Structure formats: structure tokens, C-alpha cells
CSV table of C-alpha atoms in Angstrom, one decimal:
chain,number,residue,atom,x,y,z
W,1,MET,CA,101.7,133.3,112.3
W,2,GLN,CA,103.5,134.8,108.4
W,3,ILE,CA,106.3,134.3,107.2
W,4,HIS,CA,107.9,137.7,105.9
W,5,ARG,CA,110.6,139.6,105.3
W,6,VAL,CA,111.8,143.1,105.7
W,7,VAL,CA,110.9,145.6,103.3
W,8,ARG,CA,112.1,149.5,104.1
W,9,ASP,CA,111.0,151.9,106.7
W,10,LEU,CA,107.6,153.3,105.9
W,11,VAL,CA,107.3,156.8,107.0
W,12,THR,CA,103.7,158.8,107.2
W,13,SER,CA,101.9,161.8,107.7
W,14,LYS,CA,98.9,163.2,109.6
W,15,ARG,CA,100.0,159.8,111.1
W,16,ASN,CA,96.9,157.9,114.5
W,17,PHE,CA,97.6,158.8,118.0
W,18,TRP,CA,98.7,154.8,119.1
W,19,LEU,CA,101.0,154.8,116.0
W,20,ALA,CA,102.5,157.8,116.1
W,21,SER,CA,105.9,156.6,118.1
W,22,LYS,CA,105.4,153.7,116.6
W,23,SER,CA,108.3,152.0,114.1
W,24,LEU,CA,106.2,150.6,111.0
W,25,ARG,CA,107.5,148.1,108.4
W,26,VAL,CA,107.3,147.1,104.7
W,27,VAL,CA,106.8,143.0,104.4
W,28,GLU,CA,106.7,141.2,102.4
W,29,ASP,CA,105.5,137.8,101.9
W,30,ALA,CA,106.7,134.6,99.5
W,31,GLY,CA,104.2,136.7,96.2
W,32,GLY,CA,105.6,139.6,96.5
W,33,ASN,CA,102.7,141.4,98.2
W,34,LEU,CA,103.4,144.2,100.6
W,35,GLU,CA,102.3,144.5,104.5
W,36,VAL,CA,102.6,147.3,106.6
W,37,ALA,CA,104.1,145.5,110.4
W,38,LEU,CA,104.3,147.6,113.8
W,39,ASP,CA,108.1,146.6,114.8
W,40,PRO,CA,108.5,146.3,118.1
W,41,ILE,CA,111.7,143.7,118.4
W,42,GLY,CA,114.4,145.8,116.2
W,43,THR,CA,114.1,144.5,112.3
W,44,LYS,CA,116.3,145.6,109.4
W,45,PRO,CA,116.2,145.6,105.6
W,46,GLY,CA,116.5,141.4,104.4
W,47,ASP,CA,115.4,139.5,107.9
W,48,TYR,CA,112.8,137.0,107.6
W,49,VAL,CA,110.0,137.7,110.5
W,50,VAL,CA,107.8,135.8,111.9
W,51,THR,CA,104.2,138.6,112.1
W,52,ILE,CA,101.2,137.5,114.4
W,53,GLY,CA,98.0,139.2,112.6
W,54,ILE,CA,95.0,139.3,114.2
W,55,SER,CA,93.7,140.1,118.0
W,56,ALA,CA,96.9,139.3,119.0
W,57,ALA,CA,99.0,141.2,116.7
W,58,ARG,CA,97.7,144.3,119.3
W,59,ILE,CA,98.9,141.9,122.7
W,60,ALA,CA,102.8,141.3,121.3
W,61,ALA,CA,102.9,145.8,120.4
W,62,GLY,CA,103.3,145.7,123.9
W,63,ASN,CA,99.5,147.6,124.4
W,64,PRO,CA,96.5,146.5,123.6
W,65,LYS,CA,95.6,150.1,122.8
W,66,ILE,CA,98.2,150.2,119.6
W,67,THR,CA,96.4,150.0,117.1
W,68,THR,CA,98.0,147.3,113.8
W,69,ASP,CA,96.8,144.2,112.7
W,70,LEU,CA,100.1,143.0,111.9
W,71,THR,CA,103.1,142.8,114.6
W,72,ILE,CA,106.8,141.1,113.9
W,73,GLY,CA,107.1,138.5,116.5
W,74,GLY,CA,110.4,137.9,115.5
W,75,ILE,CA,113.3,137.3,113.3
W,76,ILE,CA,113.8,133.8,111.8
W,77,ASP,CA,117.2,131.8,111.9
W,78,HIS,CA,118.6,130.9,109.0
W,79,TRP,CA,116.5,130.6,106.5
W,80,ASP,CA,117.0,131.2,102.7
W,81,GLU,CA,115.3,132.4,99.7
W,82,ASN,CA,114.6,129.1,98.5
W,83,ARG,CA,112.9,127.2,102.1
W,84,TRP,CA,110.9,130.2,101.4
W,85,ARG,CA,109.3,129.9,98.4
W,86,ASN,CA,108.7,125.5,97.8
Z,1,MET,CA,98.3,147.0,107.8
Z,2,GLN,CA,97.9,147.2,104.4
Z,3,ILE,CA,98.7,150.1,101.9
Z,4,HIS,CA,96.0,151.6,99.5
Z,5,ARG,CA,95.3,154.7,97.4
Z,6,VAL,CA,91.9,156.5,97.9
Z,7,VAL,CA,89.3,156.2,95.0
Z,8,ARG,CA,86.6,158.6,96.2
Z,9,ASP,CA,84.6,158.9,98.1
Z,10,LEU,CA,81.3,156.3,99.2
Z,11,VAL,CA,78.0,158.2,100.0
Z,12,THR,CA,75.0,155.9,101.4
Z,13,SER,CA,71.9,155.7,102.4
Z,14,LYS,CA,69.7,154.2,105.4
Z,15,ARG,CA,73.3,154.2,106.8
Z,16,ASN,CA,73.5,152.5,111.0
Z,17,PHE,CA,74.1,154.8,113.8
Z,18,TRP,CA,77.2,154.8,114.1
Z,19,LEU,CA,78.7,154.4,111.1
Z,20,ALA,CA,76.1,158.2,110.2
Z,21,SER,CA,77.7,160.2,110.5
Z,22,LYS,CA,81.1,159.2,109.8
Z,23,SER,CA,83.4,160.4,107.0
Z,24,LEU,CA,84.2,156.8,104.5
Z,25,ARG,CA,86.4,156.1,101.9
Z,26,VAL,CA,86.6,154.0,98.8
Z,27,VAL,CA,90.1,152.8,98.0
Z,28,GLU,CA,91.4,150.0,95.9
Z,29,ASP,CA,94.9,147.6,96.7
Z,30,ALA,CA,97.5,146.9,94.4
Z,31,GLY,CA,95.7,144.4,92.0
Z,32,GLY,CA,92.6,147.1,92.0
Z,33,ASN,CA,90.1,144.9,94.2
Z,34,LEU,CA,87.5,148.3,96.3
Z,35,GLU,CA,87.4,148.4,99.3
Z,36,VAL,CA,85.6,150.6,101.9
Z,37,ALA,CA,87.4,152.6,105.2
Z,38,LEU,CA,87.2,154.7,107.4
Z,39,ASP,CA,88.2,157.9,107.7
Z,40,PRO,CA,89.3,159.7,110.5
Z,41,ILE,CA,92.5,161.6,109.4
Z,42,GLY,CA,91.2,163.5,106.6
Z,43,THR,CA,92.5,162.0,103.0
Z,44,LYS,CA,91.9,162.9,99.4
Z,45,PRO,CA,91.8,160.7,96.2
Z,46,GLY,CA,94.9,159.8,94.9
Z,47,ASP,CA,96.5,159.3,98.6
Z,48,TYR,CA,98.4,156.5,100.3
Z,49,VAL,CA,97.3,155.3,102.6
Z,50,VAL,CA,97.9,153.1,105.5
Z,51,THR,CA,94.7,151.0,106.8
Z,52,ILE,CA,94.1,149.5,110.2
Z,53,GLY,CA,91.9,146.0,109.9
Z,54,ILE,CA,90.3,143.7,112.6
Z,55,SER,CA,89.9,145.0,115.9
Z,56,ALA,CA,92.5,147.2,115.7
Z,57,ALA,CA,90.2,149.4,113.6
Z,58,ARG,CA,87.7,150.5,115.2
Z,59,ILE,CA,89.9,151.6,118.5
Z,60,ALA,CA,91.5,153.4,115.6
Z,61,ALA,CA,88.2,155.5,114.5
Z,62,GLY,CA,88.4,156.8,117.9
Z,63,ASN,CA,85.8,154.8,119.8
Z,64,PRO,CA,85.4,150.7,119.2
Z,65,LYS,CA,81.4,151.5,119.0
Z,66,ILE,CA,81.7,152.2,115.7
Z,67,THR,CA,81.7,149.8,113.3
Z,68,THR,CA,84.6,149.9,111.4
Z,69,ASP,CA,86.4,146.7,110.4
Z,70,LEU,CA,89.1,149.4,108.1
Z,71,THR,CA,90.2,152.8,109.1
Z,72,ILE,CA,93.0,154.6,107.0
Z,73,GLY,CA,95.9,155.3,110.4
Z,74,GLY,CA,98.2,157.5,107.9
Z,75,ILE,CA,99.2,159.1,105.2
Z,76,ILE,CA,102.6,157.3,103.2
Z,77,ASP,CA,105.0,160.5,102.2
Z,78,HIS,CA,106.7,159.5,99.0
Z,79,TRP,CA,105.4,156.3,97.6
Z,80,ASP,CA,104.9,155.9,93.9
Z,81,GLU,CA,103.4,154.0,91.4
Z,82,ASN,CA,106.0,151.8,91.3
Z,83,ARG,CA,107.1,150.9,94.3
Z,84,TRP,CA,103.9,149.6,95.2
Z,85,ARG,CA,102.8,147.4,92.5
Z,86,ASN,CA,106.7,145.3,92.3
I,1,MET,CA,84.4,147.1,104.6
I,2,GLN,CA,83.3,145.6,101.6
I,3,ILE,CA,80.8,146.3,98.8
I,4,HIS,CA,78.7,144.2,98.1
I,5,ARG,CA,75.4,143.4,95.5
I,6,VAL,CA,72.1,142.2,97.6
I,7,VAL,CA,71.5,138.5,96.0
I,8,ARG,CA,68.1,137.5,97.6
I,9,ASP,CA,67.1,135.8,100.3
I,10,LEU,CA,68.8,133.0,102.9
I,11,VAL,CA,65.7,130.5,104.0
I,12,THR,CA,67.2,127.8,106.4
I,13,SER,CA,66.1,125.7,109.7
I,14,LYS,CA,67.6,124.5,112.2
I,15,ARG,CA,69.3,127.9,112.9
I,16,ASN,CA,71.2,128.4,116.2
I,17,PHE,CA,69.7,131.0,119.0
I,18,TRP,CA,70.9,134.4,118.1
I,19,LEU,CA,70.4,133.7,114.4
I,20,ALA,CA,66.4,132.8,114.8
I,21,SER,CA,64.7,135.8,114.3
I,22,LYS,CA,67.2,137.6,111.4
I,23,SER,CA,67.0,137.7,107.6
I,24,LEU,CA,69.5,136.9,106.2
I,25,ARG,CA,70.7,138.0,102.4
I,26,VAL,CA,72.5,136.3,100.0
I,27,VAL,CA,75.2,139.0,99.0
I,28,GLU,CA,77.9,138.4,96.1
I,29,ASP,CA,81.3,140.4,95.9
I,30,ALA,CA,82.5,142.2,92.7
I,31,GLY,CA,83.6,138.5,91.3
I,32,GLY,CA,80.5,136.6,92.1
I,33,ASN,CA,81.1,134.9,95.6
I,34,LEU,CA,78.6,134.4,96.8
I,35,GLU,CA,78.3,134.9,101.2
I,36,VAL,CA,75.9,135.4,103.9
I,37,ALA,CA,75.8,138.7,105.4
I,38,LEU,CA,73.0,140.3,108.1
I,39,ASP,CA,70.0,142.3,107.3
I,40,PRO,CA,69.4,144.8,110.1
I,41,ILE,CA,68.2,147.8,107.9
I,42,GLY,CA,66.8,146.6,105.4
I,43,THR,CA,67.6,145.8,101.5
I,44,LYS,CA,66.2,144.4,98.6
I,45,PRO,CA,67.8,142.3,95.6
I,46,GLY,CA,69.9,144.5,93.6
I,47,ASP,CA,70.6,146.7,96.1
I,48,TYR,CA,73.9,148.2,96.3
I,49,VAL,CA,75.0,147.8,99.8
I,50,VAL,CA,78.7,147.9,102.6
I,51,THR,CA,79.1,145.0,104.5
I,52,ILE,CA,80.8,145.5,108.0
I,53,GLY,CA,82.8,142.5,108.5
I,54,ILE,CA,85.2,141.2,111.4
I,55,SER,CA,83.9,141.7,115.0
I,56,ALA,CA,82.2,145.0,114.5
I,57,ALA,CA,79.9,142.8,111.9
I,58,ARG,CA,78.6,142.1,115.7
I,59,ILE,CA,78.0,145.1,117.4
I,60,ALA,CA,76.8,146.2,114.0
I,61,ALA,CA,73.6,143.5,114.3
I,62,GLY,CA,72.1,145.5,117.2
I,63,ASN,CA,73.1,143.0,120.3
I,64,PRO,CA,77.4,142.0,119.8
I,65,LYS,CA,75.7,138.5,121.2
I,66,ILE,CA,74.9,138.0,117.7
I,67,THR,CA,76.6,135.8,116.1
I,68,THR,CA,77.2,137.5,112.4
I,69,ASP,CA,81.0,138.2,111.0
I,70,LEU,CA,79.1,140.6,107.5
I,71,THR,CA,76.5,142.6,108.2
I,72,ILE,CA,75.5,144.8,106.4
I,73,GLY,CA,75.9,148.6,106.8
I,74,GLY,CA,74.4,150.7,104.4
I,75,ILE,CA,73.0,151.3,100.9
I,76,ILE,CA,74.8,152.4,97.9
I,77,ASP,CA,73.3,155.6,96.3
I,78,HIS,CA,74.2,155.9,92.9
I,79,TRP,CA,76.5,153.4,92.2
I,80,ASP,CA,77.3,151.6,88.6
I,81,GLU,CA,77.3,147.9,87.8
I,82,ASN,CA,81.1,150.2,86.0
I,83,ARG,CA,82.4,151.7,88.7
I,84,TRP,CA,81.9,148.3,90.7
I,85,ARG,CA,84.5,145.8,88.4
I,86,ASN,CA,87.0,147.9,87.2
P,1,MET,CA,89.5,125.5,111.0
P,2,GLN,CA,92.0,124.4,109.1
P,3,ILE,CA,94.1,121.5,107.9
P,4,HIS,CA,97.5,121.8,107.8
P,5,ARG,CA,100.7,119.5,107.1
P,6,VAL,CA,103.5,120.7,109.7
P,7,VAL,CA,107.2,121.0,108.1
P,8,ARG,CA,109.5,120.9,110.5
P,9,ASP,CA,110.1,122.9,113.4
P,10,LEU,CA,110.7,127.2,113.5
P,11,VAL,CA,113.8,128.5,115.6
P,12,THR,CA,114.0,132.2,116.1
P,13,SER,CA,116.5,135.4,118.0
P,14,LYS,CA,114.7,137.7,119.3
P,15,ARG,CA,111.1,136.5,119.9
P,16,ASN,CA,109.0,138.6,121.8
P,17,PHE,CA,107.8,138.1,125.3
P,18,TRP,CA,104.4,135.1,125.2
P,19,LEU,CA,105.9,133.9,122.9
P,20,ALA,CA,109.8,133.0,124.0
P,21,SER,CA,109.5,129.7,125.3
P,22,LYS,CA,107.3,128.2,122.5
P,23,SER,CA,107.5,125.1,120.4
P,24,LEU,CA,106.6,127.2,116.8
P,25,ARG,CA,106.4,124.8,113.5
P,26,VAL,CA,106.2,125.5,109.9
P,27,VAL,CA,102.9,124.0,108.6
P,28,GLU,CA,101.6,124.2,105.4
P,29,ASP,CA,98.1,124.1,103.7
P,30,ALA,CA,96.5,122.4,100.5
P,31,GLY,CA,98.3,124.8,98.0
P,32,GLY,CA,101.6,124.4,99.5
P,33,ASN,CA,101.2,128.0,102.1
P,34,LEU,CA,103.7,128.0,104.8
P,35,GLU,CA,102.6,130.0,108.1
P,36,VAL,CA,103.7,129.2,111.7
P,37,ALA,CA,101.4,127.8,114.2
P,38,LEU,CA,102.0,127.4,118.1
P,39,ASP,CA,102.2,124.2,118.9
P,40,PRO,CA,100.6,123.2,122.3
P,41,ILE,CA,99.7,119.7,121.9
P,42,GLY,CA,103.4,117.6,120.5
P,43,THR,CA,102.7,117.0,116.9
P,44,LYS,CA,106.3,115.7,114.7
P,45,PRO,CA,106.5,116.4,111.0
P,46,GLY,CA,104.4,114.7,108.2
P,47,ASP,CA,101.2,115.3,111.2
P,48,TYR,CA,98.4,116.3,110.3
P,49,VAL,CA,96.4,118.9,112.2
P,50,VAL,CA,93.1,120.6,112.7
P,51,THR,CA,94.5,124.7,112.9
P,52,ILE,CA,92.4,127.1,115.2
P,53,GLY,CA,92.8,131.1,114.1
P,54,ILE,CA,91.5,134.7,114.9
P,55,SER,CA,90.8,135.4,118.9
P,56,ALA,CA,90.6,131.3,119.5
P,57,ALA,CA,94.1,130.3,118.9
P,58,ARG,CA,94.4,132.4,122.0
P,59,ILE,CA,92.5,130.3,123.7
P,60,ALA,CA,93.8,127.0,122.4
P,61,ALA,CA,97.3,128.4,124.0
P,62,GLY,CA,95.9,127.9,127.3
P,63,ASN,CA,96.7,131.5,128.2
P,64,PRO,CA,94.5,134.6,125.7
P,65,LYS,CA,97.7,136.1,126.3
P,66,ILE,CA,99.7,134.2,124.4
P,67,THR,CA,100.3,136.1,121.3
P,68,THR,CA,99.4,133.9,119.0
P,69,ASP,CA,96.5,133.8,115.4
P,70,LEU,CA,98.1,129.7,114.6
P,71,THR,CA,97.6,127.2,117.0
P,72,ILE,CA,97.6,123.7,116.2
P,73,GLY,CA,94.3,122.1,118.2
P,74,GLY,CA,94.0,118.4,117.2
P,75,ILE,CA,96.0,115.4,115.6
P,76,ILE,CA,93.5,114.4,113.0
P,77,ASP,CA,93.7,110.4,111.9
P,78,HIS,CA,93.1,108.5,108.9
P,79,TRP,CA,94.1,112.0,106.6
P,80,ASP,CA,95.2,110.7,103.5
P,81,GLU,CA,97.8,113.5,100.7
P,82,ASN,CA,94.5,112.7,98.4
P,83,ARG,CA,91.6,113.4,100.5
P,84,TRP,CA,93.9,116.9,101.4
P,85,ARG,CA,94.3,117.8,97.4
P,86,ASN,CA,90.9,116.8,95.6
A,1,MET,CA,79.1,134.4,106.6
A,2,GLN,CA,79.5,130.9,104.4
A,3,ILE,CA,77.8,128.4,103.0
A,4,HIS,CA,79.5,125.4,102.5
A,5,ARG,CA,79.0,121.7,101.6
A,6,VAL,CA,79.3,119.0,104.4
A,7,VAL,CA,81.6,116.3,103.2
A,8,ARG,CA,82.0,114.0,106.2
A,9,ASP,CA,83.5,114.2,109.6
A,10,LEU,CA,86.7,114.6,111.5
A,11,VAL,CA,88.1,112.2,114.0
A,12,THR,CA,91.1,113.4,115.3
A,13,SER,CA,93.6,112.7,118.0
A,14,LYS,CA,95.0,114.6,121.0
A,15,ARG,CA,92.3,117.7,120.7
A,16,ASN,CA,92.8,120.4,123.1
A,17,PHE,CA,90.7,120.6,125.6
A,18,TRP,CA,87.9,122.6,124.3
A,19,LEU,CA,87.2,120.8,121.3
A,20,ALA,CA,87.5,117.4,123.4
A,21,SER,CA,83.7,116.3,123.0
A,22,LYS,CA,82.5,118.4,119.8
A,23,SER,CA,81.6,117.4,116.6
A,24,LEU,CA,83.9,118.4,114.0
A,25,ARG,CA,83.0,118.2,110.2
A,26,VAL,CA,85.4,119.2,107.3
A,27,VAL,CA,82.9,121.1,104.7
A,28,GLU,CA,83.9,122.2,101.1
A,29,ASP,CA,83.3,125.7,100.2
A,30,ALA,CA,82.4,126.8,96.4
A,31,GLY,CA,85.3,126.0,95.0
A,32,GLY,CA,86.1,122.6,96.5
A,33,ASN,CA,88.3,124.0,99.6
A,34,LEU,CA,87.9,122.3,102.6
A,35,GLU,CA,87.7,123.2,106.6
A,36,VAL,CA,86.7,122.1,110.0
A,37,ALA,CA,84.0,123.6,111.1
A,38,LEU,CA,81.8,122.4,114.4
A,39,ASP,CA,79.2,121.3,114.4
A,40,PRO,CA,76.3,122.1,117.3
A,41,ILE,CA,73.1,122.2,115.9
A,42,GLY,CA,73.7,117.7,114.0
A,43,THR,CA,74.2,118.2,110.4
A,44,LYS,CA,74.5,115.3,107.5
A,45,PRO,CA,77.2,115.1,105.1
A,46,GLY,CA,75.7,116.0,102.5
A,47,ASP,CA,74.5,119.6,103.9
A,48,TYR,CA,74.1,122.5,102.7
A,49,VAL,CA,75.2,125.7,105.7
A,50,VAL,CA,75.7,128.6,106.6
A,51,THR,CA,79.0,128.8,108.7
A,52,ILE,CA,79.7,132.0,111.0
A,53,GLY,CA,83.7,132.5,111.5
A,54,ILE,CA,85.5,135.2,113.4
A,55,SER,CA,84.5,135.6,116.9
A,56,ALA,CA,81.2,134.7,116.0
A,57,ALA,CA,81.7,131.7,116.1
A,58,ARG,CA,82.7,131.0,119.2
A,59,ILE,CA,79.8,132.9,120.8
A,60,ALA,CA,77.8,130.7,118.1
A,61,ALA,CA,79.3,127.1,119.5
A,62,GLY,CA,77.3,127.7,122.6
A,63,ASN,CA,80.1,128.8,124.7
A,64,PRO,CA,82.5,131.5,123.1
A,65,LYS,CA,85.8,128.9,125.7
A,66,ILE,CA,85.4,126.4,123.2
A,67,THR,CA,87.6,127.0,120.8
A,68,THR,CA,86.4,127.3,117.4
A,69,ASP,CA,87.1,129.7,114.4
A,70,LEU,CA,84.3,128.0,112.3
A,71,THR,CA,80.2,126.9,113.2
A,72,ILE,CA,77.7,125.5,111.8
A,73,GLY,CA,74.7,127.8,112.3
A,74,GLY,CA,71.9,127.1,110.5
A,75,ILE,CA,70.8,124.8,107.1
A,76,ILE,CA,69.8,126.1,104.3
A,77,ASP,CA,66.8,125.0,103.2
A,78,HIS,CA,66.1,124.4,99.0
A,79,TRP,CA,70.0,125.0,98.2
A,80,ASP,CA,71.5,123.4,94.8
A,81,GLU,CA,74.7,123.1,93.3
A,82,ASN,CA,73.4,124.9,90.1
A,83,ARG,CA,73.1,128.6,92.5
A,84,TRP,CA,75.8,127.4,94.7
A,85,ARG,CA,78.7,128.0,91.9
A,86,ASN,CA,77.1,131.0,89.7
């Protein structure tokens, strides 16, 4: 699993069926690379989170038909930027 | 999921059975790396899109027998190049 | 999916059961990195191809028991080296 | 599978259901990149471990419903930092 | 699939159940990065091998319950270091 920081919401049009009503967040890793994660737990910008990839991402979404390859699995307590970029 | 920009269509010959009648798009990421994504929703060059990988790509194609490992899942509203390359 | 160029055949001994009678090709990406792909459609050195990874690679092989993680899915028409390395 | 060194525990709040009661460890690779792995065997900071990814990570967790994409599979005997960074 | 060179055996303690009686090899890629692969065919240090990843790795292990994400699938004939690092 990866450590990401939530950057902002992602607004899309013409979204596919299984993602249609889901919250998507733009997240960044320690190198500043952006990815998009499904958020089933409710996070806000600035939160450090654990993200789950691969087929586990679909299970973590609560329904394996949900077409995500990256899902937020938890909010990390007491993480600071210095520990992240070592 | 990743953020990509649609570059152009991809024309292939001798394509395998399950991809035979599908729209394929060349997409690029923030670093200019090219990949090929299945497009089930109808995009045009220049669109910024969310792409879905791993086994979720097959489900997002509408039929898990479709042999894709990257499928366009939505068109992003209001994305600009500066936000992409941060 | 990725864009690769076919480099040459790969000859192996002591190959596992499900790959035993299959054509394997050494392929390279835009950066010159080599990988090995299963070729169910018949390609020749120099062809630019679309390669399919993840679990879709096994389906694209025609039998999901075939133990491949990268399978050639089509030959690209009218690709040139300049478009590849942009 | 990858070789990682256990760095410390990870404490999260609002964790998803299937990870709720599991031990998570921050691990680092030879390049110092941090990831998070499920630990079903009991490791301590400083241990060198083999980590299992992809769908095998869920099986290695003891229950394929556990939403992990990286699981510690064993502790490596007699590994030293010099052999790691070659 | 990837091309790797076998470096040495890996000895572990407290290994998980499904890997307990299996041969594990440390392998390196063209860039010298180390990974760990299951070896169901019997290789020795210095052999150049094809390695299989993703869910195909479990099938190539002979039993999909075996928790590997990288399995040696064949020994490459007539490979030389110059061809590897091009």
C-alpha cells in the first residue's frame, strides 16, 4: 500500500456507470506525482492516507464491481512531511 | 487511477478477437509517456481523462472478457496543463 | 496497454508447462527496456505492436491458464519512430 | 517479490473494515521509498523481509477478503545492508 | 515477462504457510535491482531466466494458492550480458 496526501476533489463528466456516484480525490505521493483514488471513508484535502491498489482496491470500495484501481483505506494519524520525504 | 490526455486514435491490423471492434486511444501522462487505452465513452484528442488499470480496466470496458489493462473511465472537467505538471 | 517494438524471438529451455509450445518475443519500449511477450498473432522483428498486461494478458493468450503477464494484442499500422519517442 | 526493511508501525484512524484489526508496517526499499505492508507474521523495526504483492498479497494475508496489496511473507536470515544496495 | 539473472538462494525464517517449502531465488534485472522469485524449475546462480509476474505467477507456480507475485518460467538459452544491457 502507498502513502498519499489528498490534494482536492476530482470533477468528471461522462463518467462510467460504476464510478458515477463515487467520491474521487486527486492524491499525490512523496515525489509530487498525481493519481486519482476512490474515497469511501471521507477525507479532506491535506489528509495523509493509506491507499490500496490492485484487485484489493475494488474490494476496499465495498463492492468488487466498482471499477477502481486505487482506494483510500485509512487516514494516517500523526504523519508529518519530514517523515514522508526521507 | 491515472490522469491522461488523449493524443490520437490508434489504428491496428491483426488485432485480437476481443479488442477487434473497440476504440483505442493513444494517451500521454504528465511526463509525456505514451500508453494505449480503451475508450468506451467517446473522447476526442486533447481531452483530459481518468484512466482505470489492473483488473478494473476489464470491468470498466463493460465486459470482463475484453482484454484491456487500461480503460478510460471519465472526462475531467476544468483541468489545465499547469495543474497537471506540478 | 503499451507500445512495443518486436526485437527477436526468445529461445528457452526447461520452460514451464503452459508456455511450452508458445511463441515468445523479446520486445523493447520507447526507452529501450526489454521485456518478453507472448505472441499469439504472428509478428516479425521490427513490427510495432500493442501489448496487453495484467490479468488481461492471460485472456488475450486465448486460454487464461497460459502463464503470461504480457501478450501482443495487435500490430500498429503506420507508426514511426519519431512518433514513438516524443 | 520485493525485499524491504521494516521501519515502524503505522497508526491510522477511520480504517476500512477488513484492515481494521490488522498490523500495518511502514517498510522501505533499497532506494529509501516508503510503502505500507500488512504483517501477519510478527516483525519488528529493522527486520529485512520478503514482501508479496498483487493478488497474492491477499492470499498471503490468510483471507482473500483482506484488502492488502502488499503483505510480509517471511523474515530474511543473514541479510546485510551492503548486499541490499548493490 | 521480464528477463532476470539468478543471483543466489534466499533463506528466510518465519515464512508464511504457502511459501514454506518452496525454493526462492534472489534475481536481478538489467539495472541491478534485486527481486525475489519462486523457482519451480531448478535454476542455478548465473542463469538468465524469464520471470512471470501478476496473477500468472501463481498459476506458473503449479498451484494458484502459492503466494508468489514472481515465478521463474524458463531458462534462456544463449543470452549474453551485452544483449541484456542495450
